[in-house]
């Protein structure tokens, strides 16, 4: 029986403001609050809310026959918390149906998996904790930023305890193989891999409203018929896209939501089911290991990381940012860690690309990639100065780690002693209260004794 795994990504960048060289050292706030509020409300109204309303009605109508998965970046969730909390509320309503799965991904939606293993693990753990806080689910499947994956990254995911991972069904990796099977990481056989069907996913997210496309107009019955016509042994169909495809990339006027709503109806007629990533990982066996020595992603024709690290500017910014990764993690300053999350977001490096792309790129406030690089490096210069000012710069990372470990141990010891002091004070107070009650009892007993003596004298 064929099964569709439908997954949506929700991410929103924290926009940086115009930051001059002369602001370094004097201004430590890097963000365009107006643009952040405007953009997240725009996407919430035009895409997220109508799309989620449609998906909620589908979940309720089909009562388990339709299922869907989401992942939310931590920085995207922060934007929703501040400016569009109704989106998170609606996602909680979807979660209550019991037919939705939330996946793990890096909190920052950044490139930490390409730079620093410990930072990557911390990034993922932080997002997973936030997902559990909102939805009560502990993620068991990982989706890296932009489906970035390699053998090494898969091994890291397995070491973190994940059962499966989503990635791109890129032709240069698959060769003659089909994306419609479950594979496993060749360095960690227990980690299942679910591969995105590029054509089926992009037909919806990129081409649906394009009248010049040979498949236009796309109808749900024809779409499901294509899936049904795959060879019998090809059982797993992974359709992955950004949620913003429903309403932004493909406007609501294109009837994209009517198309989505018709999918489970047409699928049922063909005996095709829906399942979440974890369900597929647990019910389907791997047909073999997938060798991915070089990093792949779901971006551009090359399906690699060249859109973020393809030129010298991007690599310089990337290397400079992650040169302080260990120091940021060790120091663990709240404000610095928050800025670290926002500056890691992959969009910041995407704005610096000089590659041509079939997908339009909105650079926001930047006129060109060189402008994006200059602004980011000014901010990064101030940020790194702040990181280094937390502790003397001449202290290397190992010394700093040992110092902070000692401080933490001393803090734990002080906390234990404070608890012991509190316990002893409470015990002392009880003893003192008990002692105060004893004289009062003696005082009450004395008049009774005198009364007894007086009565005895009278009788004599």
GROMACS .gro file of C-alpha atoms in nm:
model
  460
    1UNK     CA    1   0.000   0.000   0.000
    2UNK     CA    2   0.140   0.340  -0.098
    3UNK     CA    3   0.177   0.602   0.173
    4UNK     CA    4   0.217   0.979   0.141
    5UNK     CA    5   0.428   1.167   0.396
    6UNK     CA    6   0.327   1.534   0.380
    7UNK     CA    7   0.557   1.776   0.561
    8UNK     CA    8   0.569   2.157   0.592
    9UNK     CA    9   0.848   2.383   0.716
   10UNK     CA   10   0.774   2.702   0.914
   11UNK     CA   11   1.061   2.949   0.943
   12UNK     CA   12   1.090   3.326   0.954
   13UNK     CA   13   1.417   3.516   0.961
   14UNK     CA   14   1.486   3.791   1.214
   15UNK     CA   15   1.563   4.083   0.983
   16UNK     CA   16   1.879   4.283   1.047
   17UNK     CA   17   1.876   4.661   1.037
   18UNK     CA   18   2.115   4.890   0.853
   19UNK     CA   19   2.429   4.885   1.065
   20UNK     CA   20   2.723   5.117   0.986
   21UNK     CA   21   3.090   5.069   1.064
   22UNK     CA   22   3.074   5.358   1.312
   23UNK     CA   23   2.796   5.178   1.506
   24UNK     CA   24   3.044   4.910   1.614
   25UNK     CA   25   3.103   4.937   1.987
   26UNK     CA   26   2.816   5.182   2.045
   27UNK     CA   27   2.501   4.997   1.929
   28UNK     CA   28   2.445   4.636   2.031
   29UNK     CA   29   2.091   4.599   1.893
   30UNK     CA   30   2.097   4.468   1.537
   31UNK     CA   31   1.735   4.416   1.431
   32UNK     CA   32   1.467   4.587   1.225
   33UNK     CA   33   1.165   4.552   1.455
   34UNK     CA   34   0.925   4.719   1.212
   35UNK     CA   35   1.015   4.482   0.926
   36UNK     CA   36   1.002   4.180   1.154
   37UNK     CA   37   0.650   4.264   1.269
   38UNK     CA   38   0.532   4.358   0.919
   39UNK     CA   39   0.670   4.048   0.746
   40UNK     CA   40   0.554   3.788   0.999
   41UNK     CA   41   0.202   3.934   1.010
   42UNK     CA   42   0.190   3.945   0.631
   43UNK     CA   43   0.287   3.579   0.594
   44UNK     CA   44   0.056   3.478   0.881
   45UNK     CA   45  -0.245   3.648   0.722
   46UNK     CA   46  -0.177   3.548   0.362
   47UNK     CA   47  -0.047   3.195   0.420
   48UNK     CA   48  -0.013   3.039   0.764
   49UNK     CA   49  -0.359   3.099   0.906
   50UNK     CA   50  -0.568   3.006   0.599
   51UNK     CA   51  -0.342   2.705   0.528
   52UNK     CA   52  -0.360   2.580   0.888
   53UNK     CA   53  -0.738   2.629   0.897
   54UNK     CA   54  -0.765   2.412   0.587
   55UNK     CA   55  -0.535   2.143   0.726
   56UNK     CA   56  -0.727   2.142   1.057
   57UNK     CA   57  -1.057   2.089   0.877
   58UNK     CA   58  -0.897   1.803   0.678
   59UNK     CA   59  -0.765   1.635   0.994
   60UNK     CA   60  -1.107   1.652   1.158
   61UNK     CA   61  -1.296   1.541   0.848
   62UNK     CA   62  -1.081   1.237   0.772
   63UNK     CA   63  -1.030   1.132   1.137
   64UNK     CA   64  -0.693   0.958   1.105
   65UNK     CA   65  -0.696   0.890   0.732
   66UNK     CA   66  -0.506   1.215   0.678
   67UNK     CA   67  -0.188   1.307   0.866
   68UNK     CA   68   0.071   1.583   0.838
   69UNK     CA   69   0.408   1.684   0.983
   70UNK     CA   70   0.567   2.022   1.062
   71UNK     CA   71   0.896   2.159   1.178
   72UNK     CA   72   0.939   2.509   1.317
   73UNK     CA   73   1.268   2.688   1.363
   74UNK     CA   74   1.319   2.834   1.709
   75UNK     CA   75   1.381   3.185   1.573
   76UNK     CA   76   1.061   3.151   1.369
   77UNK     CA   77   0.869   3.051   1.681
   78UNK     CA   78   1.006   3.358   1.860
   79UNK     CA   79   0.875   3.582   1.580
   80UNK     CA   80   0.536   3.413   1.604
   81UNK     CA   81   0.530   3.452   1.983
   82UNK     CA   82   0.593   3.825   1.957
   83UNK     CA   83   0.384   3.921   1.654
   84UNK     CA   84   0.150   3.639   1.547
   85UNK     CA   85   0.070   3.410   1.844
   86UNK     CA   86  -0.252   3.301   1.673
   87UNK     CA   87  -0.041   3.080   1.445
   88UNK     CA   88   0.102   2.888   1.740
   89UNK     CA   89  -0.246   2.857   1.890
   90UNK     CA   90  -0.376   2.714   1.564
   91UNK     CA   91  -0.086   2.466   1.550
   92UNK     CA   92  -0.177   2.354   1.901
   93UNK     CA   93  -0.533   2.291   1.778
   94UNK     CA   94  -0.393   2.074   1.499
   95UNK     CA   95  -0.178   1.890   1.753
   96UNK     CA   96  -0.484   1.810   1.964
   97UNK     CA   97  -0.627   1.597   1.682
   98UNK     CA   98  -0.349   1.342   1.742
   99UNK     CA   99  -0.264   1.319   1.372
  100UNK     CA  100   0.021   1.572   1.356
  101UNK     CA  101   0.392   1.522   1.416
  102UNK     CA  102   0.643   1.796   1.499
  103UNK     CA  103   1.004   1.739   1.395
  104UNK     CA  104   1.333   1.863   1.534
  105UNK     CA  105   1.552   2.109   1.347
  106UNK     CA  106   1.824   2.361   1.442
  107UNK     CA  107   1.680   2.640   1.657
  108UNK     CA  108   1.862   2.903   1.452
  109UNK     CA  109   1.779   2.753   1.111
  110UNK     CA  110   2.151   2.793   1.060
  111UNK     CA  111   2.451   2.607   0.922
  112UNK     CA  112   2.597   2.478   1.249
  113UNK     CA  113   2.595   2.120   1.114
  114UNK     CA  114   2.864   2.230   0.866
  115UNK     CA  115   3.085   2.396   1.124
  116UNK     CA  116   3.071   2.274   1.482
  117UNK     CA  117   2.932   1.942   1.604
  118UNK     CA  118   2.868   2.056   1.962
  119UNK     CA  119   2.698   2.376   1.847
  120UNK     CA  120   2.479   2.173   1.610
  121UNK     CA  121   2.373   1.939   1.891
  122UNK     CA  122   2.297   2.232   2.122
  123UNK     CA  123   2.103   2.405   1.842
  124UNK     CA  124   1.883   2.100   1.786
  125UNK     CA  125   1.829   2.027   2.157
  126UNK     CA  126   1.716   2.385   2.216
  127UNK     CA  127   1.454   2.366   1.941
  128UNK     CA  128   1.335   2.021   2.050
  129UNK     CA  129   1.281   2.151   2.403
  130UNK     CA  130   1.070   2.438   2.269
  131UNK     CA  131   0.862   2.198   2.058
  132UNK     CA  132   0.802   1.979   2.363
  133UNK     CA  133   0.703   2.287   2.565
  134UNK     CA  134   0.440   2.395   2.310
  135UNK     CA  135   0.309   2.064   2.179
  136UNK     CA  136   0.405   1.800   2.435
  137UNK     CA  137   0.592   1.600   2.172
  138UNK     CA  138   0.954   1.491   2.202
  139UNK     CA  139   1.078   1.490   1.840
  140UNK     CA  140   1.212   1.158   1.713
  141UNK     CA  141   1.288   1.264   1.355
  142UNK     CA  142   1.530   1.540   1.256
  143UNK     CA  143   1.500   1.781   0.968
  144UNK     CA  144   1.814   1.990   0.922
  145UNK     CA  145   1.800   2.346   0.785
  146UNK     CA  146   1.703   2.330   0.415
  147UNK     CA  147   1.732   1.949   0.431
  148UNK     CA  148   2.112   1.975   0.457
  149UNK     CA  149   2.256   1.625   0.489
  150UNK     CA  150   2.574   1.421   0.456
  151UNK     CA  151   2.702   1.093   0.598
  152UNK     CA  152   2.873   1.281   0.882
  153UNK     CA  153   2.560   1.480   0.967
  154UNK     CA  154   2.356   1.160   0.966
  155UNK     CA  155   2.600   1.005   1.214
  156UNK     CA  156   2.561   1.312   1.437
  157UNK     CA  157   2.180   1.281   1.420
  158UNK     CA  158   2.201   0.914   1.519
  159UNK     CA  159   2.431   1.001   1.809
  160UNK     CA  160   2.166   1.247   1.930
  161UNK     CA  161   1.916   0.961   1.944
  162UNK     CA  162   1.697   1.035   1.640
  163UNK     CA  163   1.523   0.749   1.461
  164UNK     CA  164   1.510   0.917   1.123
  165UNK     CA  165   1.605   1.219   0.918
  166UNK     CA  166   1.456   1.399   0.618
  167UNK     CA  167   1.669   1.494   0.320
  168UNK     CA  168   1.657   1.566  -0.051
  169UNK     CA  169   1.603   1.297  -0.314
  170UNK     CA  170   1.872   1.455  -0.531
  171UNK     CA  171   1.945   1.284  -0.864
  172UNK     CA  172   2.322   1.314  -0.829
  173UNK     CA  173   2.300   1.115  -0.504
  174UNK     CA  174   2.032   0.863  -0.599
  175UNK     CA  175   2.152   0.788  -0.952
  176UNK     CA  176   1.925   0.506  -1.075
  177UNK     CA  177   1.760   0.464  -0.735
  178UNK     CA  178   1.410   0.589  -0.651
  179UNK     CA  179   1.326   0.829  -0.366
  180UNK     CA  180   1.017   0.617  -0.293
  181UNK     CA  181   1.193   0.384  -0.050
  182UNK     CA  182   1.328   0.418   0.302
  183UNK     CA  183   1.707   0.420   0.315
  184UNK     CA  184   1.954   0.441   0.604
  185UNK     CA  185   2.267   0.639   0.686
  186UNK     CA  186   2.574   0.444   0.577
  187UNK     CA  187   2.764   0.552   0.892
  188UNK     CA  188   2.472   0.483   1.129
  189UNK     CA  189   2.250   0.201   0.997
  190UNK     CA  190   1.980   0.259   1.260
  191UNK     CA  191   1.907   0.609   1.125
  192UNK     CA  192   1.631   0.590   0.861
  193UNK     CA  193   1.633   0.840   0.574
  194UNK     CA  194   1.318   0.976   0.409
  195UNK     CA  195   1.393   1.133   0.071
  196UNK     CA  196   1.191   1.419  -0.073
  197UNK     CA  197   1.032   1.357  -0.413
  198UNK     CA  198   1.165   1.666  -0.588
  199UNK     CA  199   0.925   1.670  -0.882
  200UNK     CA  200   0.603   1.603  -0.689
  201UNK     CA  201   0.696   1.856  -0.420
  202UNK     CA  202   0.799   2.131  -0.661
  203UNK     CA  203   0.490   2.079  -0.877
  204UNK     CA  204   0.292   2.214  -0.583
  205UNK     CA  205   0.533   2.460  -0.421
  206UNK     CA  206   0.694   2.613  -0.734
  207UNK     CA  207   0.489   2.540  -1.048
  208UNK     CA  208   0.125   2.511  -0.943
  209UNK     CA  209   0.021   2.859  -1.061
  210UNK     CA  210   0.251   2.883  -1.363
  211UNK     CA  211   0.042   2.889  -1.685
  212UNK     CA  212   0.358   2.825  -1.893
  213UNK     CA  213   0.419   2.493  -1.718
  214UNK     CA  214   0.321   2.191  -1.925
  215UNK     CA  215   0.144   2.037  -1.626
  216UNK     CA  216  -0.080   2.343  -1.576
  217UNK     CA  217  -0.350   2.330  -1.450
  218UNK     CA  218  -0.274   2.068  -1.186
  219UNK     CA  219  -0.573   1.879  -1.046
  220UNK     CA  220  -0.572   1.661  -0.734
  221UNK     CA  221  -0.706   1.350  -0.912
  222UNK     CA  222  -0.434   1.364  -1.179
  223UNK     CA  223  -0.170   1.423  -0.913
  224UNK     CA  224  -0.282   1.119  -0.711
  225UNK     CA  225  -0.310   0.911  -1.030
  226UNK     CA  226   0.059   0.977  -1.096
  227UNK     CA  227   0.144   0.849  -0.748
  228UNK     CA  228  -0.078   0.542  -0.795
  229UNK     CA  229   0.099   0.462  -1.123
  230UNK     CA  230   0.441   0.421  -0.960
  231UNK     CA  231   0.568   0.061  -0.947
  232UNK     CA  232   0.401  -0.149  -0.679
  233UNK     CA  233   0.720  -0.181  -0.472
  234UNK     CA  234   0.764   0.199  -0.448
  235UNK     CA  235   0.560   0.253  -0.134
  236UNK     CA  236   0.675   0.580   0.031
  237UNK     CA  237   0.602   0.916  -0.133
  238UNK     CA  238   0.758   1.211   0.053
  239UNK     CA  239   0.616   1.553  -0.032
  240UNK     CA  240   0.808   1.823   0.155
  241UNK     CA  241   0.776   2.203   0.119
  242UNK     CA  242   0.755   2.531   0.307
  243UNK     CA  243   0.413   2.613   0.448
  244UNK     CA  244   0.446   2.958   0.289
  245UNK     CA  245   0.411   2.785  -0.051
  246UNK     CA  246   0.039   2.778   0.030
  247UNK     CA  247  -0.052   3.143  -0.002
  248UNK     CA  248   0.277   3.318  -0.079
  249UNK     CA  249   0.463   3.124  -0.351
  250UNK     CA  250   0.124   3.003  -0.478
  251UNK     CA  251  -0.141   3.270  -0.405
  252UNK     CA  252  -0.471   3.171  -0.253
  253UNK     CA  253  -0.643   3.296  -0.569
  254UNK     CA  254  -0.485   3.000  -0.753
  255UNK     CA  255  -0.712   2.765  -0.550
  256UNK     CA  256  -0.408   2.597  -0.402
  257UNK     CA  257  -0.596   2.519  -0.078
  258UNK     CA  258  -0.880   2.353  -0.269
  259UNK     CA  259  -0.617   2.134  -0.436
  260UNK     CA  260  -0.463   2.039  -0.100
  261UNK     CA  261  -0.806   1.969   0.048
  262UNK     CA  262  -0.891   1.728  -0.235
  263UNK     CA  263  -0.572   1.518  -0.196
  264UNK     CA  264  -0.690   1.280   0.081
  265UNK     CA  265  -1.026   1.233  -0.092
  266UNK     CA  266  -0.858   1.129  -0.418
  267UNK     CA  267  -0.595   0.924  -0.233
  268UNK     CA  268  -0.862   0.722  -0.052
  269UNK     CA  269  -1.019   0.625  -0.385
  270UNK     CA  270  -0.684   0.480  -0.492
  271UNK     CA  271  -0.612   0.307  -0.161
  272UNK     CA  272  -0.329   0.547  -0.078
  273UNK     CA  273  -0.279   0.638   0.288
  274UNK     CA  274  -0.104   0.919   0.479
  275UNK     CA  275   0.154   0.872   0.755
  276UNK     CA  276   0.390   1.082   0.965
  277UNK     CA  277   0.771   1.050   0.937
  278UNK     CA  278   0.807   0.855   1.262
  279UNK     CA  279   0.532   0.612   1.160
  280UNK     CA  280   0.712   0.545   0.832
  281UNK     CA  281   1.049   0.502   1.004
  282UNK     CA  282   0.897   0.244   1.237
  283UNK     CA  283   0.685   0.048   0.991
  284UNK     CA  284   0.911   0.045   0.683
  285UNK     CA  285   1.241  -0.137   0.652
  286UNK     CA  286   1.542   0.024   0.490
  287UNK     CA  287   1.629  -0.111   0.147
  288UNK     CA  288   1.995  -0.017   0.196
  289UNK     CA  289   2.246   0.249   0.286
  290UNK     CA  290   2.260   0.581   0.103
  291UNK     CA  291   2.612   0.714   0.039
  292UNK     CA  292   2.628   1.093   0.072
  293UNK     CA  293   2.994   1.191   0.116
  294UNK     CA  294   2.930   1.548  -0.004
  295UNK     CA  295   2.673   1.775   0.155
  296UNK     CA  296   2.338   1.813  -0.020
  297UNK     CA  297   2.032   2.035   0.036
  298UNK     CA  298   1.700   2.117  -0.130
  299UNK     CA  299   1.816   2.455  -0.269
  300UNK     CA  300   1.890   2.543  -0.635
  301UNK     CA  301   1.965   2.308  -0.921
  302UNK     CA  302   2.292   2.190  -0.766
  303UNK     CA  303   2.118   2.069  -0.447
  304UNK     CA  304   2.428   2.152  -0.244
  305UNK     CA  305   2.543   2.428  -0.004
  306UNK     CA  306   2.686   2.664  -0.268
  307UNK     CA  307   2.401   2.913  -0.222
  308UNK     CA  308   2.535   2.982   0.130
  309UNK     CA  309   2.907   2.912   0.095
  310UNK     CA  310   2.972   2.945  -0.276
  311UNK     CA  311   3.182   3.262  -0.279
  312UNK     CA  312   3.468   3.410  -0.079
  313UNK     CA  313   3.247   3.662   0.102
  314UNK     CA  314   3.013   3.394   0.232
  315UNK     CA  315   3.297   3.171   0.345
  316UNK     CA  316   3.471   3.458   0.524
  317UNK     CA  317   3.150   3.553   0.709
  318UNK     CA  318   3.079   3.187   0.791
  319UNK     CA  319   3.431   3.118   0.923
  320UNK     CA  320   3.438   3.437   1.128
  321UNK     CA  321   3.099   3.363   1.285
  322UNK     CA  322   3.183   3.007   1.384
  323UNK     CA  323   3.531   3.102   1.506
  324UNK     CA  324   3.360   3.203   1.833
  325UNK     CA  325   3.113   2.911   1.843
  326UNK     CA  326   3.284   2.733   2.132
  327UNK     CA  327   3.329   3.055   2.327
  328UNK     CA  328   2.961   3.149   2.290
  329UNK     CA  329   2.850   2.804   2.403
  330UNK     CA  330   3.090   2.797   2.698
  331UNK     CA  331   3.015   3.151   2.817
  332UNK     CA  332   2.638   3.094   2.790
  333UNK     CA  333   2.538   3.460   2.825
  334UNK     CA  334   2.161   3.503   2.765
  335UNK     CA  335   2.175   3.811   2.540
  336UNK     CA  336   2.479   3.689   2.347
  337UNK     CA  337   2.315   3.348   2.291
  338UNK     CA  338   2.002   3.514   2.155
  339UNK     CA  339   2.203   3.722   1.908
  340UNK     CA  340   2.400   3.407   1.820
  341UNK     CA  341   2.077   3.232   1.718
  342UNK     CA  342   1.968   3.520   1.496
  343UNK     CA  343   2.308   3.571   1.330
  344UNK     CA  344   2.339   3.201   1.247
  345UNK     CA  345   2.022   3.195   1.033
  346UNK     CA  346   2.113   3.068   0.687
  347UNK     CA  347   1.922   3.352   0.517
  348UNK     CA  348   2.199   3.592   0.621
  349UNK     CA  349   2.445   3.398   0.405
  350UNK     CA  350   2.192   3.347   0.126
  351UNK     CA  351   2.167   3.725   0.082
  352UNK     CA  352   2.539   3.729  -0.007
  353UNK     CA  353   2.511   3.479  -0.291
  354UNK     CA  354   2.634   3.578  -0.638
  355UNK     CA  355   2.480   3.268  -0.800
  356UNK     CA  356   2.196   3.295  -1.048
  357UNK     CA  357   1.887   3.113  -0.928
  358UNK     CA  358   1.562   2.992  -1.081
  359UNK     CA  359   1.386   3.095  -0.760
  360UNK     CA  360   1.357   3.468  -0.698
  361UNK     CA  361   1.565   3.602  -0.410
  362UNK     CA  362   1.440   3.900  -0.211
  363UNK     CA  363   1.744   4.061  -0.046
  364UNK     CA  364   1.532   4.299   0.162
  365UNK     CA  365   1.727   4.611   0.257
  366UNK     CA  366   2.033   4.505   0.057
  367UNK     CA  367   2.102   4.636  -0.293
  368UNK     CA  368   2.337   4.350  -0.383
  369UNK     CA  369   2.540   4.067  -0.223
  370UNK     CA  370   2.830   4.300  -0.140
  371UNK     CA  371   2.595   4.530   0.052
  372UNK     CA  372   2.462   4.228   0.244
  373UNK     CA  373   2.818   4.116   0.324
  374UNK     CA  374   2.927   4.461   0.446
  375UNK     CA  375   2.627   4.507   0.674
  376UNK     CA  376   2.656   4.157   0.820
  377UNK     CA  377   3.029   4.189   0.883
  378UNK     CA  378   2.978   4.521   1.066
  379UNK     CA  379   2.727   4.352   1.297
  380UNK     CA  380   2.949   4.049   1.334
  381UNK     CA  381   3.244   4.269   1.430
  382UNK     CA  382   3.047   4.420   1.717
  383UNK     CA  383   2.909   4.081   1.821
  384UNK     CA  384   3.252   3.918   1.838
  385UNK     CA  385   3.387   4.211   2.042
  386UNK     CA  386   3.106   4.151   2.291
  387UNK     CA  387   3.179   3.777   2.305
  388UNK     CA  388   3.548   3.841   2.370
  389UNK     CA  389   3.472   4.108   2.630
  390UNK     CA  390   3.282   3.860   2.848
  391UNK     CA  391   3.615   3.719   2.964
  392UNK     CA  392   3.974   3.827   2.892
  393UNK     CA  393   4.055   3.754   2.529
  394UNK     CA  394   4.390   3.602   2.617
  395UNK     CA  395   4.213   3.314   2.796
  396UNK     CA  396   4.175   3.035   2.540
  397UNK     CA  397   3.863   2.818   2.515
  398UNK     CA  398   4.000   2.530   2.723
  399UNK     CA  399   4.103   2.762   3.005
  400UNK     CA  400   3.769   2.940   2.987
  401UNK     CA  401   3.582   2.611   2.997
  402UNK     CA  402   3.780   2.497   3.302
  403UNK     CA  403   3.724   2.834   3.471
  404UNK     CA  404   3.348   2.830   3.412
  405UNK     CA  405   3.325   2.465   3.517
  406UNK     CA  406   3.498   2.556   3.844
  407UNK     CA  407   3.262   2.851   3.892
  408UNK     CA  408   2.961   2.627   3.820
  409UNK     CA  409   3.082   2.362   4.065
  410UNK     CA  410   3.135   2.628   4.330
  411UNK     CA  411   2.789   2.763   4.258
  412UNK     CA  412   2.639   2.415   4.294
  413UNK     CA  413   2.826   2.370   4.623
  414UNK     CA  414   2.703   2.705   4.754
  415UNK     CA  415   2.348   2.616   4.650
  416UNK     CA  416   2.370   2.285   4.840
  417UNK     CA  417   2.502   2.464   5.150
  418UNK     CA  418   2.224   2.724   5.125
  419UNK     CA  419   1.967   2.444   5.117
  420UNK     CA  420   2.132   2.281   5.421
  421UNK     CA  421   2.131   2.613   5.609
  422UNK     CA  422   1.763   2.662   5.526
  423UNK     CA  423   1.685   2.309   5.649
  424UNK     CA  424   1.874   2.364   5.977
  425UNK     CA  425   1.704   2.701   6.033
  426UNK     CA  426   1.365   2.538   5.987
  427UNK     CA  427   1.459   2.261   6.232
  428UNK     CA  428   1.588   2.518   6.485
  429UNK     CA  429   1.269   2.719   6.459
  430UNK     CA  430   1.064   2.408   6.538
  431UNK     CA  431   1.281   2.331   6.843
  432UNK     CA  432   1.252   2.688   6.972
  433UNK     CA  433   0.876   2.682   6.924
  434UNK     CA  434   0.858   2.359   7.121
  435UNK     CA  435   1.065   2.505   7.407
  436UNK     CA  436   0.840   2.812   7.427
  437UNK     CA  437   0.534   2.591   7.479
  438UNK     CA  438   0.679   2.410   7.785
  439UNK     CA  439   0.676   2.707   8.039
  440UNK     CA  440   0.323   2.784   7.939
  441UNK     CA  441   0.216   2.432   8.041
  442UNK     CA  442   0.393   2.466   8.377
  443UNK     CA  443   0.225   2.801   8.438
  444UNK     CA  444  -0.116   2.647   8.374
  445UNK     CA  445  -0.044   2.356   8.610
  446UNK     CA  446   0.056   2.579   8.911
  447UNK     CA  447  -0.293   2.724   8.992
  448UNK     CA  448  -0.443   2.378   8.976
  449UNK     CA  449  -0.187   2.255   9.236
  450UNK     CA  450  -0.264   2.543   9.474
  451UNK     CA  451  -0.637   2.476   9.442
  452UNK     CA  452  -0.586   2.112   9.540
  453UNK     CA  453  -0.389   2.211   9.855
  454UNK     CA  454  -0.661   2.459   9.956
  455UNK     CA  455  -0.932   2.193   9.920
  456UNK     CA  456  -0.735   1.949  10.136
  457UNK     CA  457  -0.692   2.209  10.412
  458UNK     CA  458  -1.064   2.284  10.418
  459UNK     CA  459  -1.149   1.915  10.465
  460UNK     CA  460  -0.920   1.895  10.768
   0.00000   0.00000   0.00000
